[in-house]
Coordinates of C-alpha atoms and ligand atoms in Angstrom, one line a residue:
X5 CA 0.0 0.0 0.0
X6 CA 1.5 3.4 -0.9
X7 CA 2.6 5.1 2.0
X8 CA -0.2 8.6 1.9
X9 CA -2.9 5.6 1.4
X10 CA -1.5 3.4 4.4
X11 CA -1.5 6.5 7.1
X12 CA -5.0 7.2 5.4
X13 CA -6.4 3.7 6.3
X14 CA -4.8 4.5 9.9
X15 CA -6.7 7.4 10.8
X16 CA -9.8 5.9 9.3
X17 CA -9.3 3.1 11.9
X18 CA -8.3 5.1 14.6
X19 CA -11.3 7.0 14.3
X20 CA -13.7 4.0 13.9
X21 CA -12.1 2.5 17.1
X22 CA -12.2 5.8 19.1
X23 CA -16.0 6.2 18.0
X24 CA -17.0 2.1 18.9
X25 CA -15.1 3.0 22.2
X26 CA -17.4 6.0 22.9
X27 CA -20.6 4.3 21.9
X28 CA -20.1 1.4 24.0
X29 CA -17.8 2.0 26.5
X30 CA -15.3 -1.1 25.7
X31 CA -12.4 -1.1 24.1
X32 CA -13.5 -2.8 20.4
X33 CA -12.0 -6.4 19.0
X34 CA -10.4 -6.4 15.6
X35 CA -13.7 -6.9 13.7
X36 CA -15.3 -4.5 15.8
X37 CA -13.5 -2.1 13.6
X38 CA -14.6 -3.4 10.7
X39 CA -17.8 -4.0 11.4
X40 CA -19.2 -1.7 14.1
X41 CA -22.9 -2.2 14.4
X42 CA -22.8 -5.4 14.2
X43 CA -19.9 -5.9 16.9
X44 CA -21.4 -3.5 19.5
X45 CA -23.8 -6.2 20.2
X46 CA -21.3 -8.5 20.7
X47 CA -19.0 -6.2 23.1
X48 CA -21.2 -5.7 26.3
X49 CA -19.4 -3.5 29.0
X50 CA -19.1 -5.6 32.0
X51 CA -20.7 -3.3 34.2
X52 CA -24.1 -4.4 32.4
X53 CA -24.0 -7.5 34.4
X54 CA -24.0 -5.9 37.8
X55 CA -27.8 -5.2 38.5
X56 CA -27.8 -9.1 37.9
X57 CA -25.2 -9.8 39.8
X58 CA -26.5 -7.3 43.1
X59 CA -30.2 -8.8 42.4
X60 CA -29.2 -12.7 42.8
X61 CA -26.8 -12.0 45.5
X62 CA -29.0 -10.1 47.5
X63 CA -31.6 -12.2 46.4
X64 CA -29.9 -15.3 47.8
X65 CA -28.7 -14.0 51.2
X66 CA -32.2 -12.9 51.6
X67 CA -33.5 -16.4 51.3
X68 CA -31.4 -17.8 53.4
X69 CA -32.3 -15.3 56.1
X70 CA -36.0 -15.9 55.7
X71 CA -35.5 -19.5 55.8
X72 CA -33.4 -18.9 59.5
X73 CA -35.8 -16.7 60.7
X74 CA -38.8 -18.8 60.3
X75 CA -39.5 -20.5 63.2
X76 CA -41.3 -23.4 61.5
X77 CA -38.7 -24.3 59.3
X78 CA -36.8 -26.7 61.5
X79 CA -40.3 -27.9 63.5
X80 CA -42.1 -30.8 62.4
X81 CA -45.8 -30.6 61.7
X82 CA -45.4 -26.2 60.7
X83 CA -46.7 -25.5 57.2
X84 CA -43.2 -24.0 56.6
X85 CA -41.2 -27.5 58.1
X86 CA -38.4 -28.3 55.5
X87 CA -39.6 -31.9 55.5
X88 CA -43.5 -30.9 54.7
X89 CA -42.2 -28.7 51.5
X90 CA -39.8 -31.6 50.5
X91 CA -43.0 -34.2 50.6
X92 CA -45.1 -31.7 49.0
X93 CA -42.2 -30.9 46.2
X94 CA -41.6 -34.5 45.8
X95 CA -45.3 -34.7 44.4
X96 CA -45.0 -36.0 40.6
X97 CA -41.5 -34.5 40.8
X98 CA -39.0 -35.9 38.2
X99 CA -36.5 -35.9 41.2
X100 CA -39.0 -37.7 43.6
X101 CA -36.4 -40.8 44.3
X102 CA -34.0 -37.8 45.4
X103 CA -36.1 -35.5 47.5
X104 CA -37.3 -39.4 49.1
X105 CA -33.9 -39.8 50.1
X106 CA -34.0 -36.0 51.2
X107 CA -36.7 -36.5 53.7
X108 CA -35.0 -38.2 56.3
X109 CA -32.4 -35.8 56.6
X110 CA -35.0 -33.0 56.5
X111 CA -33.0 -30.9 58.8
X112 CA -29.3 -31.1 58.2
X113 CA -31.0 -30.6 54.4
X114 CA -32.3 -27.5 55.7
X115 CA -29.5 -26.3 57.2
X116 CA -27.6 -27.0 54.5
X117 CA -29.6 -25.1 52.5
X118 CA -29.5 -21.7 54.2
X119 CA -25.9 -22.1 54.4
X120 CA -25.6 -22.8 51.0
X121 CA -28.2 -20.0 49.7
X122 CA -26.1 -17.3 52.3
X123 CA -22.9 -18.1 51.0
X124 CA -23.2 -18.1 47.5
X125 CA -25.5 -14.6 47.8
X126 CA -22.2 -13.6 49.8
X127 CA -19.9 -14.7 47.3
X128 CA -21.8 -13.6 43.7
X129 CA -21.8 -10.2 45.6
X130 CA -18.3 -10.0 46.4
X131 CA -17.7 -11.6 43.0
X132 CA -15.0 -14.0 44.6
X133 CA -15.0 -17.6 43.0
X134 CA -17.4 -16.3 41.2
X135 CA -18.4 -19.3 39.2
X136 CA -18.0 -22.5 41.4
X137 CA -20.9 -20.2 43.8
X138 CA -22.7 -19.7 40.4
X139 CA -22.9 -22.9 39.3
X140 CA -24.1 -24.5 42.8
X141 CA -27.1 -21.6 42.7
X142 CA -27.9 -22.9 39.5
X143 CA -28.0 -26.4 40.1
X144 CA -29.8 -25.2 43.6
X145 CA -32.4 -23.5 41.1
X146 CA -32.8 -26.5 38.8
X147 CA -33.6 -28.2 41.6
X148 CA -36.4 -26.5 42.5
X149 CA -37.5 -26.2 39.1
X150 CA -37.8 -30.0 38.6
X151 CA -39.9 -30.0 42.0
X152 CA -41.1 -26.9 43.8
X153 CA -41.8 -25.3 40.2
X154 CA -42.3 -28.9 38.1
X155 CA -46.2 -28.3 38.1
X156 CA -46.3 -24.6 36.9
X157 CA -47.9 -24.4 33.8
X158 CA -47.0 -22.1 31.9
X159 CA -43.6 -23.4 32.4
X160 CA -42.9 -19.3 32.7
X161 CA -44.8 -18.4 35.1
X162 CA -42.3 -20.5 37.9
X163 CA -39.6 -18.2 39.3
X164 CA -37.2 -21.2 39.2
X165 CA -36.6 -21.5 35.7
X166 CA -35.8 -17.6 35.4
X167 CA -33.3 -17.6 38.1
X168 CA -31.7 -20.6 36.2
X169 CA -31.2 -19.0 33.0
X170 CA -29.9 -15.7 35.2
X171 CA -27.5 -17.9 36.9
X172 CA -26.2 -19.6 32.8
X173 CA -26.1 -15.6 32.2
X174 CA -23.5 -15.0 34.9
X175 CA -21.8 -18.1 34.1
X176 CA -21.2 -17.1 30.6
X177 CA -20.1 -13.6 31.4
X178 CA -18.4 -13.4 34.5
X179 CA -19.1 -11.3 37.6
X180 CA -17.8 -8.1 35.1
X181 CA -16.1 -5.2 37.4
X182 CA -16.1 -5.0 40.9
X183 CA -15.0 -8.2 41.5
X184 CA -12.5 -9.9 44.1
X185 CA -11.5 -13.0 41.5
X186 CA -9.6 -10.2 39.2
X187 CA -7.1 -9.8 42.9
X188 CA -7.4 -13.8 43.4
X189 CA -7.3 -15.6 40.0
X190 CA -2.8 -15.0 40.4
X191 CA -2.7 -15.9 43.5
X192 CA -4.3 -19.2 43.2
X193 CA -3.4 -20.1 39.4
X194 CA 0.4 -20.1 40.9
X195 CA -1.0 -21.9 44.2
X196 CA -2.3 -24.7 41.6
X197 CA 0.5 -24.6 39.2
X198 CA 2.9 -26.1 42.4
X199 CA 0.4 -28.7 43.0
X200 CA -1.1 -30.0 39.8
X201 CA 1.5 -28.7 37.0
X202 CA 0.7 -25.9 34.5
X203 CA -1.9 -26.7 32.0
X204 CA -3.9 -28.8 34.6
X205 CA -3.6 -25.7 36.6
X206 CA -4.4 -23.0 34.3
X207 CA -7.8 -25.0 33.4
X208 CA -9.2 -25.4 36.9
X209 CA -7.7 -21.6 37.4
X210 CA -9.5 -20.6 34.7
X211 CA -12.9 -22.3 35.5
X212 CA -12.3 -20.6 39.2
X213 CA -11.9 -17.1 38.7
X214 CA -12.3 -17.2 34.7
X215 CA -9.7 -17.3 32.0
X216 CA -7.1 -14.3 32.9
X217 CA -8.2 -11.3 32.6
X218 CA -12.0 -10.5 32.3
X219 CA -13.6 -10.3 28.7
X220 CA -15.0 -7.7 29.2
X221 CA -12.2 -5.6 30.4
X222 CA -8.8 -7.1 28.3
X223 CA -7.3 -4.4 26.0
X224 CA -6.4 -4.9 22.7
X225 CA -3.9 -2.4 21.6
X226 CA -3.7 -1.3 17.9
X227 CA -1.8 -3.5 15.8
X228 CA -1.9 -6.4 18.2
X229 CA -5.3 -8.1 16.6
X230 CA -5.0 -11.4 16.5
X231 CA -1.8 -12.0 18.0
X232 CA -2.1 -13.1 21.7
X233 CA -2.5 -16.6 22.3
X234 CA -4.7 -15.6 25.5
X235 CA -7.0 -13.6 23.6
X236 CA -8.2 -16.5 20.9
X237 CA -8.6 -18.6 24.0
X238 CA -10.6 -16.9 25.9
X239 CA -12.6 -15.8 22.4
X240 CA -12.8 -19.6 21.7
X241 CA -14.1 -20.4 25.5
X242 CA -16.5 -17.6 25.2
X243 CA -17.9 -19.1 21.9
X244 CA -18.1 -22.2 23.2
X245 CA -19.9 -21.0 26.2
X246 CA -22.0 -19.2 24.6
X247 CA -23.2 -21.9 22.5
X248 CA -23.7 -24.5 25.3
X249 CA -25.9 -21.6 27.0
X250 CA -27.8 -21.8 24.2
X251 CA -28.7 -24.9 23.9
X252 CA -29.4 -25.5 27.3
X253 CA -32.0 -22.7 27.1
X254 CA -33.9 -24.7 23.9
X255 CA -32.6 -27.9 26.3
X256 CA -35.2 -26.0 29.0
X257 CA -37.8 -24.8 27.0
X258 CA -38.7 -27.8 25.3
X259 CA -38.7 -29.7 29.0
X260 CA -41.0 -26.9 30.2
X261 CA -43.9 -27.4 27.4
X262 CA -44.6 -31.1 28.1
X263 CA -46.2 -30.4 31.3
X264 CA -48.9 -28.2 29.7
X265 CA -52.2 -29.9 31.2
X266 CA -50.3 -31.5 33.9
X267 CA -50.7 -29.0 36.2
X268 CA -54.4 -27.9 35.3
X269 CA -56.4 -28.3 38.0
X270 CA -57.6 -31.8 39.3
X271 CA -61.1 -32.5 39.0
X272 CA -63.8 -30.9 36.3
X273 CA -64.6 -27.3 35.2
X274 CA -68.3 -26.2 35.7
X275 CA -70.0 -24.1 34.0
X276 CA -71.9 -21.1 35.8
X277 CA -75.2 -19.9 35.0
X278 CA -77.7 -17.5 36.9
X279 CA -80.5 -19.6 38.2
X280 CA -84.1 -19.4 36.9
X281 CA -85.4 -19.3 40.3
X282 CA -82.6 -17.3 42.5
X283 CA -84.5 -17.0 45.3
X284 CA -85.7 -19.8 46.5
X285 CA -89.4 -22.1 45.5
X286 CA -88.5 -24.5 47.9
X287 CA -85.1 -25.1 47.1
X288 CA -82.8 -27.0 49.4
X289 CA -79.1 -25.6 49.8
X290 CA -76.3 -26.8 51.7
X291 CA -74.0 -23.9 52.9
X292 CA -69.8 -23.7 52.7
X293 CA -69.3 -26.6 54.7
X294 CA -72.3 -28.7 53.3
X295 CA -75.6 -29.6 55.2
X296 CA -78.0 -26.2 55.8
X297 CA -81.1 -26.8 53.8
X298 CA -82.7 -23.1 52.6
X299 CA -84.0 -21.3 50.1
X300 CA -81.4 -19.8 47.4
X301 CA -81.0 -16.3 47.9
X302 CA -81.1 -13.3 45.0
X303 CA -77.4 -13.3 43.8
X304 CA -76.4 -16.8 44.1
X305 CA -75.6 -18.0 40.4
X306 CA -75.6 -21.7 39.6
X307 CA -72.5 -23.1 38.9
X308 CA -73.1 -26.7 38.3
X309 CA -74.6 -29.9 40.1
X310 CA -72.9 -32.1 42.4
X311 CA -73.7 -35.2 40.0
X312 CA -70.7 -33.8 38.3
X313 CA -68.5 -33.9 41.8
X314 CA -68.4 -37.3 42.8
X315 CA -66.4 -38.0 46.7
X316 CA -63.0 -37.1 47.4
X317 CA -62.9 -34.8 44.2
X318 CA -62.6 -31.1 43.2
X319 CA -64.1 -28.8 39.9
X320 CA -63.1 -25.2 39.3
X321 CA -65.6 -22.7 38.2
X322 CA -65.0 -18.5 37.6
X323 CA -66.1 -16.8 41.1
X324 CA -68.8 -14.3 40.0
X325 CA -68.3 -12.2 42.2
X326 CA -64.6 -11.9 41.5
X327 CA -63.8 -13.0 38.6
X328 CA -61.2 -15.5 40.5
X329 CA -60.9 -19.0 40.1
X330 CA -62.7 -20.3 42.6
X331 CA -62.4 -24.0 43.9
X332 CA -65.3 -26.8 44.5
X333 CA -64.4 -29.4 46.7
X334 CA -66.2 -32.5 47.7
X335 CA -64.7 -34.8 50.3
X336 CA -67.6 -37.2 51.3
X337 CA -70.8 -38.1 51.5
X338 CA -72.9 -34.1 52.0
X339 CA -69.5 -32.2 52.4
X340 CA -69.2 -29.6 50.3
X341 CA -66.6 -27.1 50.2
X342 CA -66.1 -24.0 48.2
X343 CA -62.9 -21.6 47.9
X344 CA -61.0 -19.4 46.1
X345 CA -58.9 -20.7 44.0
X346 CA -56.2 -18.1 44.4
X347 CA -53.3 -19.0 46.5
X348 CA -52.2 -17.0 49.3
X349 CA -48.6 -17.2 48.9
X350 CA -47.9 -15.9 45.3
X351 CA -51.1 -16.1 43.5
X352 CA -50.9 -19.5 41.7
X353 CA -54.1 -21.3 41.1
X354 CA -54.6 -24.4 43.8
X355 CA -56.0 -27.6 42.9
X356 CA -57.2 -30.7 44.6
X357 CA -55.5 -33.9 45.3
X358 CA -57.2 -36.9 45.7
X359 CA -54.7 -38.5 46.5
X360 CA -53.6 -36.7 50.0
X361 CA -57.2 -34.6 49.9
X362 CA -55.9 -31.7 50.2
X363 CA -56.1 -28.8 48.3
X364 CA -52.8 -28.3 46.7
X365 CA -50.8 -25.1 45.0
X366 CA -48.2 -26.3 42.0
X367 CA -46.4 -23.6 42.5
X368 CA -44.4 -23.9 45.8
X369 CA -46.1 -26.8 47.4
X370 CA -48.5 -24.6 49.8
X371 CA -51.1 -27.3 50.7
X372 CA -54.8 -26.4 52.5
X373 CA -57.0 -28.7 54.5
X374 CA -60.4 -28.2 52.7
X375 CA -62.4 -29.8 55.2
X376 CA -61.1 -27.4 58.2
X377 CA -61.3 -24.1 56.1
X378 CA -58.8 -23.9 54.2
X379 CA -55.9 -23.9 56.6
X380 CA -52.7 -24.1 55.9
X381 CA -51.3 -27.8 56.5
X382 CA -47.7 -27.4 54.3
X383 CA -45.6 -24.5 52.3
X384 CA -45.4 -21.0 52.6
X385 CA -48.5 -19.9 52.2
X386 CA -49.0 -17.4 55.2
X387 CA -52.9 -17.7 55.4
X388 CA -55.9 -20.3 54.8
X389 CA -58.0 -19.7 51.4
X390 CA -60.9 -17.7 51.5
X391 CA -64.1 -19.3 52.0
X392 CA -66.6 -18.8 49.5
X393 CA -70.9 -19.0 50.4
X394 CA -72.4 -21.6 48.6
X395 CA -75.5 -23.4 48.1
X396 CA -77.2 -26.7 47.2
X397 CA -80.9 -26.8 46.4
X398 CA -83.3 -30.0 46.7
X399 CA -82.2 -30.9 43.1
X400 CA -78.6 -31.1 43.8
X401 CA -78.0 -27.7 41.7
X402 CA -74.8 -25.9 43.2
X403 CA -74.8 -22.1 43.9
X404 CA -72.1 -19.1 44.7
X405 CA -72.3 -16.2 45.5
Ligands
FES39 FE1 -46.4 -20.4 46.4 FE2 -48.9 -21.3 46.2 S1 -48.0 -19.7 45.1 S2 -47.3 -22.0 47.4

């Protein structure tokens, strides 16, 4: 190239650099230069992955907290007792034979689990071994997808799935400024290099505190593109990362959409309709609770008969007063129990389980006693359901108001 043309093509890249530099705030690769737009995708300042950093920190520490301070966690027969959410999350749970094994450990698994959850919300904060404590809060997560969060349909309306694919996001970019493994990864790559030789070393090193020198914060200097050996490695781990990230979010995606129907409610949908009669010609009833015989007052709407709720089964109908799901349980013989459907802990819709006759939330394992109002017998719910007035009349016919 002559030599005007060569100091031409220069300034032209000094000034592409110098404007990629000011538009996102990193220092550009070699093909950043070249192709700018595209690239600035590519180039994310590190300090874009500290909100998510603070939130699952904080997030983590909290949980742990909450669990200590609940002082039903460690006592058998409390709603909140570690072994009544591990038997409720074991529930159709892909991971049942685990959480089996779980239960009678309940409380060193407890314990466990608060240390655990404060730890690695201390570390991720402190952004010191970053990703060993990210990849045990992910696994901690998956967990409780495949049971606390197995029966949430919509797969996306679980919490547990979310905080996995934040967790893979961390994973793949590193804690980003701020963080104590940039003072630690020397210190302990030359620790390891005396005990397990170089190249064994520099790979569990790497994996510790990432590859030397953060991705997001390495400087290429003009005229060094492509030329340092550290730089195409950590490129080609990056890659490689990021494509294992992706596939594991199809990988949960497609896991999450066989479910759909599982976790509709047990038992049959009935229809609601205003009664001819609301009001009463003679009509028997039976009240929330089953038994009163009266006449049906103005306002009750008819939601169904109990032909279509045989014993020890449940049926979901719209409240009209509402507009809730509300919840139709009957457990034998004339008991019949209505509620709302709404659960008190984080809004999921409950259902009823024949199988334990209770009245059961997918979402976190919250369980309710239909026959004693509602009340809470496992999970975190903090209250009972609300009770709902309902009426039978002579014919069987079901009414809510
Ligand atoms: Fe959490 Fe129901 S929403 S137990």
């Amino acid at each position: 190239m002559p030599r005007n043309a060569a100091t031409r093509h220069q300034r032209a890249d000094g000034r592409r650099r110098e404007i990629f530099q000011q538009q996102t705030g990193s220092p550009p690769l070699a093909s950043a230069t070249r192709y700018p737009s595209l690239a600035r995708g590519y180039a994310i300042p590190g300090v874009a992955i500290l909100p998510l950093r603070l939130f699952l920190g904080l997030t983590f520490v909290y949980a742990g907290i909450q669990k200590l301070t609940d002082s039903g966690f460690f006592r058998a027969g409390s709603p909140t007792y570690i072994g009544a959410q591990l038997l409720a999350f074991s529930r159709g749970s892909p991971i049942a034979f685990l959480l089996d094994q779980m239960m009678g450990q309940a409380v060193a698994i407890g314990a466990l689990t608060i240390l655990t959850e404060v730890a690695i919300g201390l570390l991720v904060l402190l952004g010191l071994l970053t990703r060993p404590a990210v990849l045990i809060g992910l696994i901690l997560n998956l967990m409780f997808f495949l049971s606390a969060s197995w029966h949430t349909y919509p797969y996306f309306f679980g919490s547990d799935i979310v905080f996995v694919m934040c967790w893979l996001t961390l994973a793949l970019t590193g804690p980003g400024p701020f963080a104590l493994d940039a003072l630690a990864q020397v210190p302990i790559r030359q620790g390891l290099r005396r005990r397990l030789g170089r190249a064994r070393a520099d790979a569990i090193a790497s994996f510790i505190t990432g590859p030397l020198g953060s991705p997001t914060t390495v400087r290429e200097e003009p005229g060094q593109e492509g030329i340092d050996p550290a730089l195409s490695d950590r490129r080609r781990l990056n890659r490689a990362e990021a494509l294992l990230g992706v596939i594991a979010a199809v990988v949960f995606v497609v896991l999450g959409l066989p479910r759909k129907g599982g976790a509709t409610p047990a038992g049959k949908t009935i229809a609601a309709t205003t009664p001819k009669s609301a009001g009463g010609t003679g009509g028997a009833s039976g009240s929330t609770g089953g038994g009163s015989q009266s006449g049906i007052p103005a306002g009750f709407k008819k939601i169904g008969n109990i032909t279509q709720l045989p014993a020890n089964t449940g049926g979901t109908v719209s409240d009209p007063k509402t507009g809730d799901p509300a919840i139709i349980v009957h457990t034998s013989g004339s008991n019949y129990f209505a509620y709302d459907a709404v659960c008190t802990h984080a809004g999921c819709t409950v259902e009823y389980d024949p199988q334990s006759k209770m009245i059961v939330c997918p979402c976190h394992g919250g369980e309710f006693d239909p026959a004693h109002g509602a009340q809470v017998v496992a999970g975190p719910p903090p209250s009972p359901l609300t009770a709902i007035e309902m009426k039978i009349d002579s014919q069987g016919n079901i009414y809510i108001v």
